[in-house]
Tab-separated table of C-alpha atoms in Angstrom:
chain	number	residue	atom	x	y	z
A	15	MET	CA	-12.685	-7.728	41.229
A	16	ASN	CA	-9.914	-5.175	41.144
A	17	ALA	CA	-8.817	-4.739	37.544
A	18	ASN	CA	-5.536	-4.743	38.260
A	19	ASN	CA	-5.582	-8.407	39.230
A	20	SER	CA	-7.555	-9.687	36.141
A	21	TRP	CA	-5.810	-12.197	33.985
A	22	PHE	CA	-6.001	-9.900	31.592
A	23	GLN	CA	-3.525	-6.993	33.707
A	24	GLN	CA	-1.201	-9.981	34.184
A	25	SER	CA	1.599	-9.288	32.028
A	26	ASN	CA	2.533	-12.526	30.593
A	27	LEU	CA	-0.598	-13.929	30.320
A	28	ARG	CA	-1.320	-11.141	28.758
A	29	ILE	CA	1.917	-11.228	26.024
A	30	PHE	CA	1.072	-14.780	25.106
A	31	PHE	CA	-2.545	-13.894	24.831
A	32	LEU	CA	-1.658	-11.639	21.936
A	33	LEU	CA	1.014	-13.003	20.216
A	34	PHE	CA	-1.438	-16.444	20.191
A	35	LEU	CA	-3.928	-14.110	18.625
A	36	ALA	CA	-1.510	-12.664	16.114
A	37	CYS	CA	-0.560	-16.101	14.705
A	38	LEU	CA	-3.895	-17.112	14.747
A	39	PHE	CA	-4.726	-14.436	12.444
A	40	ILE	CA	-2.114	-14.738	10.086
A	41	TYR	CA	-3.067	-18.639	10.032
A	42	LEU	CA	-6.775	-17.938	9.336
A	43	ASP	CA	-5.943	-14.794	7.050
A	44	SER	CA	-3.530	-17.175	4.830
A	45	PHE	CA	-4.444	-20.658	5.266
A	46	ASN	CA	-8.537	-20.779	5.980
A	47	GLN	CA	-10.391	-18.053	4.946
A	48	LYS	CA	-13.829	-18.994	5.503
A	49	TYR	CA	-14.135	-18.723	9.017
A	50	PHE	CA	-12.318	-15.370	8.788
A	51	LYS	CA	-13.722	-13.734	5.733
A	52	SER	CA	-16.834	-12.193	7.851
A	53	THR	CA	-14.406	-10.565	10.504
A	54	LYS	CA	-12.037	-9.584	8.207
A	55	ALA	CA	-14.709	-7.959	5.882
A	56	ILE	CA	-15.756	-6.059	8.613
A	57	ILE	CA	-12.743	-4.795	10.129
A	58	ASN	CA	-11.442	-3.558	6.337
A	59	ASP	CA	-14.317	-1.529	5.967
A	60	VAL	CA	-13.768	0.304	9.230
A	61	VAL	CA	-10.084	0.906	8.736
A	62	GLY	CA	-10.920	2.090	5.438
A	63	TYR	CA	-13.309	4.318	5.881
A	64	SER	CA	-11.970	5.458	9.115
A	65	SER	CA	-8.446	6.064	7.373
A	66	TYR	CA	-10.600	7.869	4.270
A	67	LEU	CA	-11.935	10.165	7.246
A	68	ILE	CA	-9.065	10.560	9.245
A	69	THR	CA	-6.868	11.381	6.086
A	70	TRP	CA	-9.123	13.395	4.084
A	71	PRO	CA	-8.555	16.908	6.050
A	72	ILE	CA	-4.920	16.376	5.942
A	73	LYS	CA	-5.111	15.745	1.862
A	74	GLU	CA	-7.384	18.613	1.678
A	75	VAL	CA	-5.020	21.264	3.135
A	76	LEU	CA	-1.965	19.851	1.333
A	77	ASN	CA	-4.419	20.314	-2.013
A	78	ILE	CA	-4.432	24.223	-1.204
A	79	PRO	CA	-1.435	24.996	-2.938
A	80	GLY	CA	-2.606	22.986	-5.956
A	81	TYR	CA	-5.841	24.602	-5.960
A	82	VAL	CA	-4.694	27.865	-6.001
A	83	ILE	CA	-1.860	26.941	-8.473
A	84	ASN	CA	-5.486	25.621	-10.546
A	85	ILE	CA	-7.226	28.023	-10.356
A	86	ALA	CA	-4.700	30.665	-11.833
A	87	THR	CA	-3.647	28.689	-14.334
A	88	LEU	CA	-7.707	28.461	-15.567
A	89	LYS	CA	-7.308	24.889	-14.935
A	90	LYS	CA	-10.686	24.333	-16.146
A	91	GLU	CA	-10.142	24.921	-19.346
A	92	ASP	CA	-7.115	22.873	-19.266
A	93	ASP	CA	-9.479	20.349	-17.975
A	94	TYR	CA	-11.603	20.216	-20.685
A	95	LEU	CA	-9.208	19.815	-23.436
A	96	ARG	CA	-7.654	16.978	-21.277
A	97	ILE	CA	-10.917	15.205	-21.364
A	98	LEU	CA	-11.200	15.754	-25.066
A	99	LYS	CA	-7.712	14.520	-25.984
A	100	GLU	CA	-8.135	11.490	-23.400
A	101	GLU	CA	-11.154	10.918	-25.590
A	102	LYS	CA	-9.815	11.033	-28.668
A	103	GLN	CA	-7.315	8.374	-27.203
A	104	LYS	CA	-10.017	6.445	-26.137
A	105	LEU	CA	-11.283	6.211	-29.792
A	106	ILE	CA	-7.597	5.656	-31.850
A	107	SER	CA	-7.109	2.758	-28.995
A	108	ASP	CA	-10.829	1.187	-29.576
A	109	ASN	CA	-10.506	2.540	-33.481
A	110	ASN	CA	-6.795	0.195	-33.667
A	111	PHE	CA	-8.118	-2.816	-31.657
A	112	LEU	CA	-10.823	-3.568	-33.437
A	113	MET	CA	-8.793	-2.958	-37.044
A	114	GLN	CA	-6.357	-5.396	-35.147
A	115	GLU	CA	-8.983	-8.373	-34.087
A	116	ASN	CA	-10.879	-8.372	-38.241
A	117	GLN	CA	-11.658	-11.635	-37.467
A	118	LYS	CA	-13.329	-11.448	-34.084
A	119	ILE	CA	-14.856	-8.063	-34.500
A	120	GLN	CA	-18.132	-9.250	-33.693
A	121	ARG	CA	-17.387	-10.909	-30.704
A	122	PHE	CA	-15.301	-8.303	-29.357
A	123	VAL	CA	-17.863	-5.382	-30.285
A	124	GLN	CA	-20.513	-7.706	-27.981
A	125	GLU	CA	-18.100	-7.578	-25.195
A	126	GLU	CA	-17.638	-4.027	-25.216
A	127	LYS	CA	-21.089	-3.480	-25.326
A	128	THR	CA	-21.674	-6.023	-22.519
A	129	TYR	CA	-19.197	-3.541	-20.515
A	130	GLN	CA	-20.963	-1.210	-21.130
A	131	ASN	CA	-23.709	-2.429	-19.498
A	132	GLN	CA	-22.324	-4.013	-16.765
A	133	THR	CA	-19.992	-1.720	-14.957
A	134	ILE	CA	-20.081	-0.251	-11.713
A	135	PRO	CA	-18.603	3.317	-10.698
A	136	ALA	CA	-16.772	3.496	-7.749
A	137	LYS	CA	-14.744	6.175	-6.098
A	138	VAL	CA	-11.367	5.648	-4.523
A	139	ILE	CA	-11.191	6.231	-1.318
A	140	LEU	CA	-7.514	5.127	-0.037
A	141	LYS	CA	-4.310	5.143	-2.391
A	142	VAL	CA	-2.125	2.353	-0.496
A	143	ASN	CA	1.643	2.486	-1.528
A	144	LYS	CA	3.920	0.030	0.409
A	145	ILE	CA	6.543	-1.967	0.133
A	146	THR	CA	4.542	-4.720	0.036
A	147	THR	CA	1.663	-3.663	-2.012
A	148	SER	CA	0.286	-1.532	-4.108
A	149	THR	CA	-3.834	-1.002	-4.176
A	150	MET	CA	-6.730	1.296	-4.027
A	151	ILE	CA	-9.446	0.666	-1.853
A	152	ILE	CA	-13.113	1.755	-3.394
A	153	ASN	CA	-16.168	2.521	-2.125
A	154	LYS	CA	-17.865	-0.416	-3.700
A	155	GLY	CA	-17.929	-3.913	-2.304
A	156	ALA	CA	-19.884	-7.589	-2.286
A	157	ARG	CA	-23.187	-5.860	-1.077
A	158	ASP	CA	-23.009	-3.474	-4.505
A	159	GLY	CA	-22.313	-7.162	-6.770
A	160	ILE	CA	-18.211	-6.934	-6.783
A	161	LYS	CA	-16.623	-9.873	-6.753
A	162	ILE	CA	-12.496	-10.873	-6.555
A	163	GLY	CA	-10.939	-11.181	-10.130
A	164	ASN	CA	-13.324	-8.321	-11.628
A	165	PRO	CA	-11.064	-5.984	-13.788
A	166	VAL	CA	-11.090	-2.401	-13.052
A	167	VAL	CA	-10.843	0.292	-15.694
A	168	LYS	CA	-9.799	4.038	-16.119
A	169	ASN	CA	-10.529	5.655	-19.150
A	170	ASN	CA	-11.305	2.468	-20.415
A	171	ASN	CA	-7.943	1.303	-19.679
A	172	LEU	CA	-7.343	-1.528	-17.120
A	173	ILE	CA	-5.614	-0.236	-13.987
A	174	GLY	CA	-6.192	-3.517	-11.972
A	175	GLN	CA	-7.962	-5.974	-10.271
A	176	ILE	CA	-10.083	-6.621	-7.584
A	177	SER	CA	-8.135	-8.548	-5.039
A	178	GLU	CA	-11.065	-8.545	-2.040
A	179	ALA	CA	-14.318	-7.466	-1.706
A	180	ASN	CA	-15.304	-6.321	1.969
A	181	TYR	CA	-19.120	-5.769	2.282
A	182	LYS	CA	-18.934	-1.690	1.361
A	183	SER	CA	-15.139	-1.850	0.172
A	184	SER	CA	-13.067	-3.501	-1.992
A	185	ARG	CA	-9.261	-3.700	-2.471
A	186	VAL	CA	-7.831	-3.305	-6.318
A	187	MET	CA	-4.368	-4.442	-6.810
A	188	LEU	CA	-2.632	-2.602	-9.071
A	189	LEU	CA	-0.841	-3.449	-12.001
A	190	THR	CA	2.054	-2.352	-10.096
A	191	ASP	CA	2.171	-4.358	-7.342
A	192	ILE	CA	4.484	-7.424	-6.661
A	193	ASN	CA	1.496	-9.868	-6.881
A	194	SER	CA	0.335	-8.551	-10.389
A	195	ASN	CA	0.225	-11.367	-13.344
A	196	ILE	CA	-1.847	-10.089	-16.072
A	197	PRO	CA	-2.415	-12.069	-19.018
A	198	VAL	CA	-1.597	-10.035	-22.134
A	199	LEU	CA	-1.876	-9.956	-25.467
A	200	ILE	CA	0.932	-7.433	-27.569
A	201	GLY	CA	0.659	-5.522	-30.749
A	202	ASP	CA	-0.759	-6.790	-34.213
A	203	LEU	CA	0.015	-10.318	-33.762
A	204	LEU	CA	-1.825	-10.101	-30.457
A	205	VAL	CA	1.705	-12.192	-28.712
A	206	GLN	CA	0.740	-13.589	-25.655
A	207	GLY	CA	2.839	-12.440	-22.306
A	208	ILE	CA	2.211	-11.742	-18.992
A	209	LEU	CA	2.641	-8.277	-17.298
A	210	GLN	CA	4.034	-8.244	-13.753
A	211	GLY	CA	4.151	-5.341	-11.175
A	212	ASP	CA	8.145	-5.256	-10.294
A	213	PRO	CA	8.780	-2.220	-8.003
A	214	SER	CA	12.599	-3.087	-8.326
A	215	VAL	CA	12.495	-1.403	-11.809
A	216	LYS	CA	11.710	2.330	-12.830
A	217	ARG	CA	8.948	1.627	-15.116
A	218	LYS	CA	7.805	-0.932	-12.109
A	219	PHE	CA	6.091	-3.357	-14.853
A	220	ASN	CA	8.210	-6.497	-16.634
A	221	ILE	CA	6.684	-8.384	-19.443
A	222	ALA	CA	7.052	-11.754	-19.085
A	223	TYR	CA	6.929	-15.068	-20.953
A	224	LEU	CA	7.218	-13.499	-24.535
A	225	PRO	CA	8.440	-15.955	-27.049
A	226	LYS	CA	11.961	-16.135	-27.653
A	227	ASP	CA	13.877	-13.850	-30.136
A	228	PHE	CA	10.306	-12.029	-29.984
A	229	LYS	CA	11.182	-7.662	-30.238
A	230	LEU	CA	8.753	-5.078	-29.114
A	231	ASN	CA	7.867	-2.268	-31.511
A	232	SER	CA	6.926	1.273	-29.959
A	233	ARG	CA	3.183	2.239	-30.334
A	234	ASP	CA	2.289	-2.001	-30.195
A	235	ASN	CA	-0.961	-1.735	-27.960
A	236	ILE	CA	-1.426	-4.267	-25.239
A	237	TYR	CA	-4.708	-5.913	-24.058
A	238	THR	CA	-5.281	-7.843	-21.683
A	239	SER	CA	-6.147	-12.242	-22.392
A	240	ASP	CA	-9.060	-14.196	-21.603
A	241	ILE	CA	-6.323	-17.602	-21.445
A	242	ASP	CA	-6.351	-17.615	-17.283
A	243	GLY	CA	-10.410	-17.557	-17.865
A	244	ILE	CA	-10.634	-14.505	-15.307
A	245	LEU	CA	-10.594	-11.437	-16.896
A	246	LYS	CA	-12.097	-10.561	-20.595
A	247	GLN	CA	-10.385	-10.413	-23.867
A	248	GLY	CA	-9.297	-6.996	-25.025
A	249	ILE	CA	-9.230	-4.382	-22.255
A	250	VAL	CA	-6.723	-2.279	-23.304
A	251	VAL	CA	-3.905	-2.044	-20.991
A	252	GLY	CA	-1.266	0.389	-22.276
A	253	LYS	CA	0.931	1.467	-25.703
A	254	ILE	CA	4.701	0.411	-25.600
A	255	SER	CA	7.025	2.892	-25.952
A	256	ASP	CA	10.543	3.803	-26.096
A	257	VAL	CA	11.518	0.214	-27.100
A	258	LYS	CA	15.713	-0.124	-27.160
A	259	TYR	CA	17.116	-3.542	-27.856
A	260	ASP	CA	20.488	-4.098	-27.014
A	261	GLY	CA	22.288	-6.655	-29.550
A	262	ASN	CA	24.744	-7.756	-27.412
A	263	THR	CA	22.602	-8.657	-24.146
A	264	LYS	CA	19.650	-9.549	-26.954
A	265	LYS	CA	17.899	-7.490	-23.910
A	266	GLN	CA	15.426	-4.822	-24.483
A	267	SER	CA	14.227	-2.030	-22.897
A	268	TYR	CA	10.826	-0.144	-23.237
A	269	LYS	CA	8.446	1.635	-21.450
A	270	ILE	CA	4.270	1.177	-21.290
A	271	ASP	CA	1.747	4.395	-21.649
A	272	PHE	CA	-1.405	4.395	-20.158
A	273	ASN	CA	-4.164	6.717	-20.514
A	274	TYR	CA	-4.270	8.092	-16.636
A	275	LYS	CA	-2.112	9.133	-14.253
A	276	LEU	CA	-2.472	6.778	-11.191
A	277	HIS	CA	-2.192	9.652	-8.598
A	278	GLN	CA	-4.787	11.883	-10.321
A	279	ILE	CA	-7.264	8.928	-10.063
A	280	ASP	CA	-10.350	9.292	-8.398
A	281	TYR	CA	-13.245	7.803	-9.649
A	282	VAL	CA	-12.981	4.101	-11.581
A	283	SER	CA	-15.294	1.690	-12.656
A	284	VAL	CA	-15.729	-2.111	-12.303
A	285	PHE	CA	-16.384	-4.270	-14.776
A	286	VAL	CA	-19.124	-6.885	-13.000
A	287	ASN	CA	-19.966	-9.248	-15.832
B	13	MET	CA	8.836	19.681	41.516
B	14	ILE	CA	8.393	16.918	39.456
B	15	ARG	CA	9.009	16.658	35.579
B	16	LYS	CA	6.146	14.796	33.752
B	17	LYS	CA	4.808	14.766	30.213
B	18	SER	CA	1.449	16.425	29.974
B	19	ASP	CA	-1.039	14.085	28.393
B	20	HIS	CA	-1.614	16.190	25.087
B	21	GLN	CA	2.377	14.948	24.948
B	22	GLU	CA	1.462	11.204	26.064
B	23	PHE	CA	-1.087	11.109	22.541
B	24	LEU	CA	1.480	12.523	20.383
B	25	GLY	CA	3.100	9.672	20.375
B	26	ILE	CA	0.629	7.120	19.350
B	27	ALA	CA	-1.173	9.889	16.867
B	28	LEU	CA	2.705	10.146	14.797
B	29	VAL	CA	2.912	6.561	15.050
B	30	LEU	CA	-0.863	6.358	13.606
B	31	LEU	CA	-0.306	9.061	10.775
B	32	SER	CA	3.104	7.489	9.910
B	33	ILE	CA	0.821	4.250	9.208
B	34	LEU	CA	-1.079	6.248	7.230
B	35	SER	CA	1.254	8.520	5.710
B	36	THR	CA	1.458	5.939	2.393
B	37	THR	CA	-1.828	6.797	1.671
B	38	ILE	CA	-1.522	10.349	1.964
B	39	VAL	CA	1.866	11.091	-0.332
B	40	ALA	CA	0.080	7.936	-2.764
B	41	GLN	CA	-2.298	11.228	-2.959
B	42	PHE	CA	0.202	13.133	-4.499
B	43	SER	CA	2.455	11.034	-5.942
B	44	LEU	CA	2.703	7.156	-6.699
B	45	ASP	CA	6.299	7.125	-8.450
B	46	LEU	CA	8.022	8.708	-5.126
B	47	ASN	CA	9.662	5.681	-3.800
B	48	LEU	CA	10.357	6.774	-0.603
B	49	TYR	CA	8.684	3.764	1.095
B	50	LYS	CA	11.207	1.628	-0.616
B	51	PHE	CA	14.110	2.878	2.172
B	52	PHE	CA	12.638	2.975	5.573
B	53	ASN	CA	10.117	2.482	7.658
B	54	THR	CA	8.927	5.692	9.785
B	55	THR	CA	6.514	3.229	11.722
B	56	TYR	CA	9.032	0.782	13.514
B	57	LEU	CA	11.405	3.604	14.565
B	58	LEU	CA	8.626	5.749	16.269
B	59	ILE	CA	7.348	2.854	18.237
B	60	TYR	CA	10.818	1.934	19.713
B	61	PHE	CA	11.433	5.574	19.929
B	62	PHE	CA	8.238	6.362	22.016
B	63	THR	CA	8.448	2.744	23.692
B	64	PHE	CA	12.024	3.798	24.933
B	65	ASN	CA	11.244	6.810	25.977
B	66	THR	CA	7.804	5.236	28.031
B	67	TYR	CA	4.790	7.006	26.267
B	68	LYS	CA	1.944	6.272	28.332
B	69	TYR	CA	-0.281	4.884	25.500
B	70	PHE	CA	2.683	2.262	24.381
B	71	SER	CA	1.321	-1.215	25.213
B	72	PHE	CA	1.201	-4.844	23.631
B	73	PHE	CA	-2.417	-4.606	23.187
B	74	SER	CA	-1.577	-1.022	21.455
B	75	MET	CA	0.819	-2.519	19.274
B	76	PHE	CA	-1.524	-5.107	18.129
B	77	VAL	CA	-4.394	-3.404	17.395
B	78	MET	CA	-1.992	-0.644	15.468
B	79	GLY	CA	-0.345	-3.677	13.539
B	80	LEU	CA	-4.326	-4.717	12.628
B	81	ILE	CA	-4.828	-1.341	11.398
B	82	SER	CA	-1.790	-1.093	8.999
B	83	ASP	CA	-2.125	-4.811	7.942
B	84	SER	CA	-6.048	-3.972	7.025
B	85	ILE	CA	-4.364	-0.881	4.949
B	86	SER	CA	-1.718	-2.742	3.286
B	87	GLY	CA	-3.775	-5.899	2.322
B	88	ILE	CA	-1.130	-8.472	4.239
B	89	PRO	CA	-2.047	-11.328	6.310
B	90	PHE	CA	-4.052	-10.157	9.304
B	91	GLY	CA	-1.334	-10.117	12.195
B	92	THR	CA	2.208	-9.537	10.442
B	93	SER	CA	2.516	-6.116	11.018
B	94	SER	CA	0.908	-6.567	15.068
B	95	LEU	CA	3.950	-9.299	15.458
B	96	ALA	CA	6.293	-7.017	14.192
B	97	TYR	CA	5.411	-4.041	16.415
B	98	MET	CA	4.881	-5.950	19.466
B	99	THR	CA	8.485	-7.372	18.910
B	100	ILE	CA	9.816	-3.771	18.602
B	101	TYR	CA	7.833	-2.927	21.277
B	102	LYS	CA	9.180	-5.958	23.842
B	103	ILE	CA	13.061	-5.073	22.646
B	104	ALA	CA	12.869	-1.501	23.240
B	105	PHE	CA	10.970	-1.822	26.808
B	106	PHE	CA	13.289	-4.643	27.818
B	107	GLN	CA	16.196	-1.753	26.507
B	108	GLU	CA	14.753	0.761	28.709
B	109	THR	CA	14.259	-1.639	31.958
B	110	ILE	CA	18.454	-2.236	32.045
B	111	LYS	CA	19.020	0.888	32.535
B	112	LEU	CA	21.338	1.584	29.219
B	113	ARG	CA	19.425	4.917	28.321
B	114	THR	CA	21.991	7.110	28.492
B	115	VAL	CA	23.985	5.268	25.657
B	116	PHE	CA	22.892	5.929	22.522
B	117	LEU	CA	24.609	3.721	20.534
B	118	SER	CA	22.897	0.296	22.743
B	119	GLU	CA	19.670	1.866	22.033
B	120	TRP	CA	20.594	1.849	18.268
B	121	ILE	CA	22.291	-1.528	18.371
B	122	ALA	CA	19.303	-2.857	20.466
B	123	LEU	CA	16.928	-1.491	17.266
B	124	GLY	CA	19.282	-3.135	14.698
B	125	THR	CA	18.246	-6.089	16.797
B	126	ALA	CA	14.589	-5.427	16.890
B	127	LEU	CA	14.092	-4.594	13.130
B	128	PHE	CA	16.203	-7.321	12.162
B	129	ILE	CA	13.833	-9.880	14.189
B	130	ALA	CA	10.709	-7.824	13.167
B	131	TYR	CA	11.918	-7.958	9.085
B	132	THR	CA	12.595	-11.679	9.586
B	133	ILE	CA	8.838	-12.410	10.888
B	134	VAL	CA	7.047	-9.938	8.195
B	135	LEU	CA	9.150	-12.001	5.425
B	136	ILE	CA	8.522	-15.227	6.933
B	137	THR	CA	4.769	-14.455	6.950
B	138	LEU	CA	4.737	-13.240	3.733
B	139	TYR	CA	6.636	-16.290	2.063
B	140	LEU	CA	4.115	-19.019	3.824
B	141	SER	CA	0.968	-17.156	2.950
B	142	GLY	CA	2.112	-17.661	-0.521
B	143	ALA	CA	2.736	-13.443	-1.445
B	144	SER	CA	5.492	-12.690	-3.377
B	145	PHE	CA	7.886	-9.957	-1.815
B	146	ASP	CA	11.208	-8.314	-3.266
B	147	LEU	CA	14.234	-9.013	-0.694
B	148	VAL	CA	16.084	-6.836	-1.978
B	149	ILE	CA	13.573	-3.959	-1.357
B	150	HIS	CA	13.159	-5.358	2.358
B	151	MET	CA	16.822	-5.298	2.853
B	152	TYR	CA	17.473	-1.800	1.690
B	153	ASN	CA	14.048	-0.923	4.126
B	154	PHE	CA	15.734	-2.282	6.738
B	155	ILE	CA	19.360	-0.573	6.356
B	156	GLY	CA	17.605	2.580	5.852
B	157	SER	CA	15.515	2.022	8.750
B	158	PHE	CA	18.641	1.381	10.616
B	159	VAL	CA	20.273	4.587	9.102
B	160	LEU	CA	17.685	6.827	9.759
B	161	TYR	CA	17.098	6.279	13.661
B	162	PRO	CA	19.772	9.134	14.880
B	163	PHE	CA	18.097	11.610	12.526
B	164	ILE	CA	14.589	10.938	14.074
B	165	TRP	CA	16.073	10.815	17.591
B	166	PHE	CA	17.684	14.004	16.931
B	167	ILE	CA	14.268	15.638	15.947
B	168	LEU	CA	12.166	14.027	18.066
B	169	LYS	CA	13.803	14.577	21.528
B	170	PHE	CA	15.071	17.916	20.638
B	171	LEU	CA	13.061	19.859	17.767
B	172	LEU	CA	9.780	18.943	18.649
B	173	PRO	CA	8.547	21.415	20.647
B	174	LYS	CA	5.543	19.319	22.109
B	175	TYR	CA	8.082	16.721	23.039
B	176	ASN	CA	9.340	19.387	25.629
B	177	LYS	CA	8.665	18.069	29.168
B	178	ARG	CA	6.690	20.620	31.170
B	179	LYS	CA	7.543	21.787	34.860
B	180	ILE	CA	4.580	21.538	37.007
B	181	ASN	CA	4.515	21.962	41.011
B	182	ASP	CA	3.869	19.436	43.429
């Protein structure tokens, strides 16, 4: 049979078939993942690693000015100091946390030990910042023991949750993602709230469902809560800063400081307990 | 004597579309605070431009595959971008066949229609799949993409050196 006369080459049939296939994919992906999970995982793995290979040379070329500047400014020494500072911050955060939780200290210490024993290090292969999502793709997947919902941390700070586990890669939904809703505990009183990703505001977060008239304080720490039964309690999320309260509107503005710079993250740890 | 695009020029179109899909991952490597992605979608514009100018590797099938790649990277339901890309491709293809290509305004208005339908498809799919989305950001993105098209058109039509058609002898 002549290739030009095959059914697939006939324009209307081809269009209909591809439109049908796209709609079928949407349906299977959104409502009936059971039959589509394996196919999707394979496609995601192939696309993720291929994209990493394609973009790697471009990123390296674009990084050259950064390398030159780093060499010129003795970046290594700077990095060493930064690591020391991060370690110090981490110790301070841990200490504050333990002081606030003096009623439950033994339980949390046990959890910290559990985290240390059940962590998988992973390399970030892609960072995606789009109108619909804010995610990262890491090089560890279901075959390495990663499951949907596992918390992902950097410098002992939560950066997101696993939202998709393929065979050899996983998607991390960052805290800034519009679909991210993390139950948190805030400040000395461990007030409950929900940290929601919100790309429409500059800080890209909102703390929702706080008690009425509750005022945030600068330097209040934010920890995860186990109220949803998915995350473990007590993982450090960040620290509140620059709180400003408007008496007329009764609204407060604030920032959240993190112990990392998201775009500089190359490696992360996934809690798999 | 005929004027014809060489193979590498034909390939450039599809390569630029692929690069535009991957561009968010490249930009995110350097800063996640750059919110350029909010204001326009270059992939839609490039698909429209290259289809309108009859580049070789643009077809329903290539749009379907590009859409899957985009969805896989973004993490939105598979098939969403495929539908949007195929819609833009079809409208651009139709616009090219009705011989109005010399009038830029008609090309631009047809792009507006294509973008509107594409964004509507994406929003409906996100809504049906239960994903959260910000309608205002999508509106900014739609308007930004529509306004940006003349600039993209000018750059690709006149300034991109490889776009210049090569003269070859019969």
